[in-house]
Tab-separated table of C-alpha atoms in Angstrom:
chain	number	residue	atom	x	y	z
A	1	MET	CA	-81.556	-107.923	60.060
A	2	PRO	CA	-79.283	-110.897	60.130
A	3	ILE	CA	-80.702	-113.813	62.207
A	4	THR	CA	-77.563	-114.129	65.266
A	5	LEU	CA	-78.078	-118.138	66.348
A	6	ALA	CA	-76.904	-118.616	69.996
A	7	PRO	CA	-73.818	-120.398	70.717
A	8	MET	CA	-73.488	-123.863	70.721
A	9	ASP	CA	-71.983	-124.389	74.610
A	10	THR	CA	-75.427	-122.191	75.513
A	11	LEU	CA	-77.575	-124.910	73.527
A	12	ILE	CA	-75.519	-127.990	75.394
A	13	GLY	CA	-77.357	-127.607	78.550
A	14	PRO	CA	-80.457	-127.134	77.297
A	15	LEU	CA	-81.149	-129.798	74.404
A	16	ALA	CA	-79.470	-132.492	76.360
A	17	ALA	CA	-82.447	-131.982	78.991
A	18	LEU	CA	-84.904	-132.171	76.492
A	19	SER	CA	-83.376	-134.911	74.702
A	20	ALA	CA	-82.657	-136.708	78.263
A	21	ALA	CA	-86.950	-136.191	78.795
A	22	LEU	CA	-87.604	-137.942	75.325
A	23	PHE	CA	-85.659	-140.668	76.367
A	24	TRP	CA	-86.861	-141.200	79.702
A	25	ALA	CA	-91.047	-140.956	77.893
A	26	LEU	CA	-89.239	-143.770	75.403
A	27	SER	CA	-87.975	-145.823	77.484
A	28	THR	CA	-91.108	-146.163	79.985
A	29	LEU	CA	-93.222	-146.990	76.959
A	30	LEU	CA	-90.714	-149.731	76.563
A	31	TYR	CA	-90.154	-150.571	80.695
A	32	ASN	CA	-93.827	-150.766	80.274
A	33	GLN	CA	-93.812	-153.592	77.184
A	34	ALA	CA	-90.714	-155.393	78.084
A	35	GLY	CA	-91.371	-155.895	81.931
A	36	SER	CA	-94.669	-157.390	82.088
A	37	PHE	CA	-92.632	-160.463	83.697
A	38	LEU	CA	-90.115	-159.103	85.758
A	39	SER	CA	-91.144	-157.432	89.224
A	40	ALA	CA	-90.025	-153.625	89.644
A	41	ALA	CA	-86.868	-154.833	91.640
A	42	GLN	CA	-86.172	-157.176	89.167
A	43	LEU	CA	-86.541	-154.514	86.128
A	44	ASN	CA	-84.625	-151.910	87.803
A	45	LEU	CA	-81.619	-154.657	88.771
A	46	VAL	CA	-81.437	-155.624	85.752
A	47	LYS	CA	-81.452	-152.376	84.355
A	48	GLY	CA	-78.791	-151.019	86.734
A	49	VAL	CA	-76.643	-154.162	85.384
A	50	VAL	CA	-76.768	-153.185	82.295
A	51	ALA	CA	-76.718	-149.624	82.516
A	52	CYS	CA	-73.159	-149.374	84.901
A	53	PRO	CA	-70.906	-151.120	81.941
A	54	LEU	CA	-72.364	-149.044	79.072
A	55	LEU	CA	-71.333	-145.909	81.032
A	56	PHE	CA	-67.948	-147.479	82.084
A	57	VAL	CA	-66.747	-148.376	78.707
A	58	SER	CA	-68.459	-145.086	77.524
A	59	GLY	CA	-66.272	-142.770	80.285
A	60	TRP	CA	-63.198	-145.084	79.465
A	61	LEU	CA	-63.331	-144.688	75.878
A	62	ALA	CA	-64.164	-140.997	76.154
A	63	GLY	CA	-60.885	-140.795	78.725
A	64	SER	CA	-63.450	-138.970	80.898
A	65	LEU	CA	-63.684	-142.265	83.524
A	66	SER	CA	-61.863	-141.114	87.066
A	67	ALA	CA	-60.993	-143.211	90.463
A	68	PHE	CA	-63.403	-142.410	93.148
A	69	ASP	CA	-61.617	-139.716	95.174
A	70	GLY	CA	-63.646	-139.992	98.463
A	71	SER	CA	-64.907	-136.155	98.017
A	72	GLN	CA	-67.797	-134.540	99.897
A	73	ALA	CA	-69.694	-134.752	95.850
A	74	ALA	CA	-68.643	-138.091	95.212
A	75	TRP	CA	-70.265	-139.156	98.678
A	76	ILE	CA	-73.747	-137.265	97.698
A	77	LEU	CA	-73.446	-138.704	94.243
A	78	LEU	CA	-73.271	-142.169	96.194
A	79	ALA	CA	-76.152	-141.262	98.106
A	80	SER	CA	-78.483	-139.775	95.967
A	81	GLY	CA	-77.640	-142.962	93.980
A	82	VAL	CA	-79.513	-144.939	96.457
A	83	ILE	CA	-82.561	-143.040	97.574
A	84	GLY	CA	-82.828	-141.976	93.731
A	85	ILE	CA	-82.398	-144.791	91.256
A	86	ALA	CA	-82.401	-148.125	93.996
A	87	LEU	CA	-85.707	-146.471	96.074
A	88	GLY	CA	-87.200	-144.156	93.735
A	89	ASP	CA	-86.609	-146.639	90.402
A	90	THR	CA	-88.215	-149.610	92.323
A	91	LEU	CA	-91.223	-147.590	93.383
A	92	TYR	CA	-91.211	-145.905	89.876
A	93	PHE	CA	-91.605	-149.673	88.593
A	94	ALA	CA	-94.352	-150.444	90.796
A	95	ALA	CA	-96.255	-147.692	90.037
A	96	LEU	CA	-96.085	-148.138	86.052
A	97	ARG	CA	-97.351	-151.773	86.722
A	98	ARG	CA	-100.203	-150.764	88.121
A	99	LEU	CA	-101.095	-146.951	86.072
A	100	GLY	CA	-99.230	-147.257	83.099
A	101	PRO	CA	-96.577	-144.973	81.319
A	102	TRP	CA	-98.970	-141.858	81.122
A	103	HIS	CA	-100.064	-141.362	84.867
A	104	THR	CA	-96.441	-142.850	86.179
A	105	MET	CA	-94.723	-140.006	84.071
A	106	LEU	CA	-97.456	-137.661	85.207
A	107	LEU	CA	-97.018	-137.961	89.002
A	108	GLU	CA	-93.340	-137.317	88.793
A	109	TYR	CA	-94.292	-133.606	88.426
A	110	LEU	CA	-94.700	-133.845	91.561
A	111	ALA	CA	-91.104	-133.938	91.964
A	112	PRO	CA	-89.934	-130.664	91.591
A	113	PRO	CA	-92.640	-129.119	94.161
A	114	LEU	CA	-91.262	-131.988	96.938
A	115	ALA	CA	-87.561	-130.869	95.450
A	116	ALA	CA	-88.119	-126.933	96.350
A	117	PHE	CA	-90.186	-127.867	99.874
A	118	ILE	CA	-87.144	-129.908	100.240
A	119	ALA	CA	-84.668	-127.822	99.998
A	120	TRP	CA	-86.750	-124.891	101.742
A	121	TRP	CA	-86.287	-126.932	105.079
A	122	ALA	CA	-83.174	-128.685	104.753
A	123	LEU	CA	-81.127	-125.913	103.239
A	124	HIS	CA	-82.620	-123.132	104.342
A	125	GLU	CA	-84.191	-121.959	100.652
A	126	THR	CA	-86.922	-119.294	101.089
A	127	MET	CA	-89.765	-119.819	98.719
A	128	SER	CA	-91.624	-116.692	96.908
A	129	VAL	CA	-95.275	-116.310	96.734
A	130	TRP	CA	-94.591	-117.682	93.059
A	131	GLN	CA	-92.992	-120.559	93.610
A	132	ILE	CA	-96.270	-121.328	96.446
A	133	ILE	CA	-98.603	-120.500	93.784
A	134	GLY	CA	-96.848	-122.958	91.447
A	135	VAL	CA	-96.806	-125.691	93.883
A	136	VAL	CA	-100.536	-125.413	93.725
A	137	VAL	CA	-100.571	-125.066	90.253
A	138	THR	CA	-98.788	-128.221	89.967
A	139	ILE	CA	-100.562	-130.181	91.818
A	140	SER	CA	-103.556	-129.178	90.576
A	141	GLY	CA	-103.216	-130.477	87.088
A	142	ILE	CA	-102.386	-134.087	88.433
A	143	LEU	CA	-105.663	-133.924	90.407
A	144	LEU	CA	-107.149	-132.918	86.980
A	145	VAL	CA	-105.997	-136.061	84.970
A	146	LEU	CA	-105.753	-138.385	88.507
A	147	SER	CA	-109.827	-136.932	88.597
A	148	GLU	CA	-110.754	-138.331	85.054
A	149	LYS	CA	-109.236	-141.835	85.992
A	150	ARG	CA	-111.067	-142.238	88.912
A	151	ARG	CA	-114.246	-141.647	87.290
A	152	ALA	CA	-112.819	-143.941	84.643
A	153	ALA	CA	-111.895	-146.904	86.529
A	154	ASP	CA	-114.014	-147.197	89.442
A	155	ALA	CA	-113.982	-150.873	89.789
A	156	HIS	CA	-110.085	-150.338	89.814
A	157	THR	CA	-109.772	-147.931	92.471
A	158	THR	CA	-107.960	-149.877	94.990
A	159	LEU	CA	-105.212	-150.726	92.235
A	160	ASN	CA	-105.124	-147.019	91.694
A	161	LEU	CA	-104.583	-145.836	94.944
A	162	SER	CA	-101.962	-148.093	95.696
A	163	GLY	CA	-99.982	-147.349	91.993
A	164	ILE	CA	-100.383	-143.178	92.931
A	165	GLY	CA	-98.753	-144.202	96.734
A	166	ALA	CA	-95.910	-145.877	94.492
A	167	ALA	CA	-95.825	-142.986	92.269
A	168	ILE	CA	-95.649	-140.134	95.018
A	169	GLY	CA	-92.611	-142.525	96.834
A	170	ALA	CA	-90.947	-142.021	93.608
A	171	ALA	CA	-91.822	-138.802	92.968
A	172	LEU	CA	-90.563	-138.009	96.983
A	173	CYS	CA	-87.284	-140.187	96.309
A	174	GLN	CA	-86.448	-138.428	92.707
A	175	ALA	CA	-86.646	-134.660	94.327
A	176	VAL	CA	-84.192	-136.149	97.345
A	177	GLY	CA	-81.661	-137.356	94.232
A	178	LEU	CA	-82.467	-134.236	92.545
A	179	VAL	CA	-81.598	-131.701	95.210
A	180	MET	CA	-78.612	-133.753	96.139
A	181	SER	CA	-77.353	-133.752	92.606
A	182	PHE	CA	-77.585	-129.890	91.901
A	183	HIS	CA	-75.541	-129.849	95.442
A	184	ALA	CA	-73.066	-131.896	94.268
A	185	LEU	CA	-72.486	-131.087	90.879
A	186	ASN	CA	-72.853	-127.007	91.153
A	187	GLN	CA	-70.528	-126.754	94.074
A	188	PHE	CA	-68.190	-129.052	92.977
A	189	GLU	CA	-65.949	-129.884	89.943
A	190	ILE	CA	-67.000	-133.687	88.060
A	191	ASN	CA	-67.838	-134.489	85.136
A	192	PRO	CA	-71.520	-135.531	84.573
A	193	LEU	CA	-70.670	-138.683	83.000
A	194	ASN	CA	-68.815	-139.786	86.118
A	195	ALA	CA	-71.900	-138.245	87.962
A	196	ALA	CA	-74.388	-140.606	86.221
A	197	LEU	CA	-71.521	-143.967	86.613
A	198	LEU	CA	-71.776	-143.145	90.567
A	199	ARG	CA	-75.115	-142.675	91.095
A	200	ILE	CA	-76.468	-146.027	89.099
A	201	PHE	CA	-73.864	-147.924	90.330
A	202	ALA	CA	-74.545	-146.905	93.862
A	203	GLY	CA	-78.217	-147.794	93.446
A	204	THR	CA	-77.691	-150.607	92.022
A	205	VAL	CA	-75.202	-152.360	94.632
A	206	ALA	CA	-77.792	-151.375	96.921
A	207	LEU	CA	-80.751	-152.402	95.571
A	208	PHE	CA	-78.969	-155.591	95.220
A	209	ILE	CA	-77.728	-155.885	98.576
A	210	ALA	CA	-81.254	-155.262	99.716
A	211	LEU	CA	-82.003	-157.928	98.004
A	212	LEU	CA	-80.048	-160.194	99.190
A	213	LEU	CA	-80.596	-159.733	102.603
A	214	LEU	CA	-84.569	-159.147	102.505
A	215	LYS	CA	-85.357	-161.435	99.961
A	216	PRO	CA	-82.991	-163.428	98.211
A	217	THR	CA	-85.556	-165.100	95.826
A	218	ILE	CA	-86.227	-162.303	93.791
A	219	ILE	CA	-82.524	-162.492	92.808
A	220	ARG	CA	-82.054	-166.082	92.318
A	221	SER	CA	-86.191	-165.761	89.894
A	222	THR	CA	-84.375	-162.820	87.484
A	223	ARG	CA	-82.664	-165.609	85.312
A	224	SER	CA	-86.071	-167.471	84.790
A	225	ALA	CA	-88.557	-164.320	84.666
A	226	LEU	CA	-85.737	-162.803	81.741
A	227	ARG	CA	-86.533	-166.082	79.393
A	228	HIS	CA	-90.294	-164.827	79.602
A	229	THR	CA	-88.993	-161.060	78.519
A	230	SER	CA	-89.002	-159.225	75.250
A	231	ILE	CA	-84.351	-158.742	75.703
A	232	PRO	CA	-84.763	-156.456	72.803
A	233	TRP	CA	-87.283	-154.358	74.018
A	234	LEU	CA	-86.121	-154.458	77.801
A	235	LEU	CA	-81.869	-153.334	76.272
A	236	ALA	CA	-83.590	-150.565	74.674
A	237	ALA	CA	-85.244	-149.340	76.873
A	238	VAL	CA	-82.135	-149.200	79.456
A	239	VAL	CA	-80.016	-147.803	76.656
A	240	MET	CA	-82.330	-144.754	76.586
A	241	GLY	CA	-83.159	-144.262	79.687
A	242	ALA	CA	-80.590	-145.237	82.148
A	243	PHE	CA	-77.370	-144.821	79.951
A	244	LEU	CA	-78.547	-142.130	77.278
A	245	GLY	CA	-81.225	-140.275	80.073
A	246	ILE	CA	-79.470	-140.002	83.036
A	247	TRP	CA	-76.235	-139.358	81.466
A	248	LEU	CA	-77.342	-136.405	79.659
A	249	GLN	CA	-79.477	-135.121	82.941
A	250	GLN	CA	-75.876	-134.867	84.288
A	251	ILE	CA	-75.214	-132.824	80.950
A	252	ALA	CA	-78.079	-130.224	81.824
A	253	ILE	CA	-77.806	-130.196	85.253
A	254	SER	CA	-73.888	-129.289	85.253
A	255	SER	CA	-74.636	-126.445	82.357
A	256	VAL	CA	-77.653	-124.869	82.911
A	257	SER	CA	-79.360	-123.064	85.997
A	258	PRO	CA	-81.585	-125.733	88.176
A	259	GLY	CA	-84.855	-123.726	87.468
A	260	ILE	CA	-84.219	-124.170	83.585
A	261	ALA	CA	-82.693	-127.812	83.453
A	262	GLN	CA	-85.635	-128.864	85.918
A	263	THR	CA	-88.293	-127.344	83.919
A	264	LEU	CA	-86.790	-128.963	80.711
A	265	LEU	CA	-86.495	-132.433	82.267
A	266	SER	CA	-89.730	-132.213	83.601
A	267	THR	CA	-91.408	-132.213	79.656
A	268	ALA	CA	-90.798	-135.993	79.787
A	269	PRO	CA	-94.724	-136.423	79.978
A	270	LEU	CA	-95.950	-134.331	77.358
A	271	TRP	CA	-93.258	-136.113	74.847
A	272	LEU	CA	-95.999	-139.008	75.428
A	273	ILE	CA	-98.829	-137.110	73.343
A	274	PRO	CA	-97.709	-137.504	70.261
A	275	VAL	CA	-95.791	-140.668	70.240
A	276	GLN	CA	-99.388	-142.248	72.138
A	277	TRP	CA	-101.257	-140.245	68.962
A	278	LEU	CA	-98.797	-142.379	66.606
A	279	ARG	CA	-99.619	-145.527	68.638
A	280	LYS	CA	-103.040	-144.807	67.591
A	281	GLN	CA	-103.694	-144.209	71.702
A	282	ALA	CA	-105.017	-140.454	71.593
A	283	LEU	CA	-104.881	-138.759	75.305
A	284	SER	CA	-108.050	-137.295	76.251
A	285	TRP	CA	-108.417	-133.338	76.426
A	286	GLN	CA	-108.717	-133.522	80.238
A	287	SER	CA	-105.394	-135.263	80.081
A	288	ILE	CA	-103.607	-132.858	77.890
A	289	SER	CA	-104.736	-130.258	79.665
A	290	GLY	CA	-104.139	-131.242	83.339
A	291	ALA	CA	-100.162	-132.257	82.581
A	292	LEU	CA	-100.527	-128.374	80.315
A	293	VAL	CA	-101.350	-127.023	83.767
A	294	ALA	CA	-99.000	-129.003	85.658
A	295	LEU	CA	-95.905	-127.509	83.674
A	296	ALA	CA	-97.228	-124.322	84.007
A	297	GLY	CA	-96.831	-124.626	87.313
A	298	ILE	CA	-93.305	-125.894	87.534
A	299	VAL	CA	-92.410	-122.983	85.328
A	300	LEU	CA	-93.775	-120.562	87.673
A	301	LEU	CA	-92.052	-122.981	90.644
A	302	VAL	CA	-88.770	-122.804	89.250
A	303	ASN	CA	-88.157	-119.330	87.951
C-alpha cells in the first residue's frame, strides 16, 4: 500500500510552531550566556532594537510589508506587543537571571492554562472537564520540578521565589498577548510577518518610553553594558528568538488551530533536554518527568 504524504500546506503550521519552539530554546540559552552585564529591561530593549529592522527589511524584500491601516486587528496586535513583549519579555529575562534557562522556560507552561482562563473570563468561552483536568495536570508537573529545585538549593529560596514570581508574571503577560494575537489573526486578514513586526515594534517603543519616563539611567548605561557583552552571542539570540521565533509563531497561529499551535509552541522546554545533554549538563529524571507531565496537561487543555 503506497504511503501518502501530507500536503505541504498542512505541514507549514506545525513545522513553523516546532521550529519556533526550538529557536526559543536556543535563544534562551544564548541570552543566558550573553546578557550577564545587561539588566532585564536593557536586554529586552536591545532585542527589540535589533529585531525590528530585521523584520522590516525582510518584509520589504519579500514584498509583503503593508502600512499600518488602523484596523481593529492592528490595534489588538499593538496592544498584545505592549503586554506580551514590553512587559512579558522583561519579566522573562528577569526570571532567566534568577532561575536559569530550564526553570524559566518550564514556568512558561503556565501560559496556556492562564490563556484558557482569560478566554473563559474575558471572551466567555466555556471550559470542559478535560480542560480543567489539563490545568491541574500542567500545574502538577511544574510543581514536581520546582519541588526538586527547592530541595536542591534551600540556601537560595528567597532568590528562587523572586525568580518564580517574575516567571509567573511573564507567563501571565504571554497568555494575555497570546489570546489577543489569536483573536486578531483568526478574525482578520493580516500577514504573519506584519503581525510579528507590529507586536515587537509596539513592545520596543512602549519599553523605551517607560524607561525614559521612569528610569532614564538604564537607557544611558546600556551602551557601556554592551561593551562587556558577547555581541555575537547576543545577536544570534535575537535573530533566533525575536526575529525567526516570533515570525514563525505568527505563521503557526495563522495556519493551524489554536490548540495545535499552542501545544507545539509549548515544546520549547523539551528541546532543552537534548541540548543540555549535548552540553554535558544532563537534567534529572524528576525534571524531565515533570516537564512531560506539564506538556501532557497542555495537550488535555487545548484539545
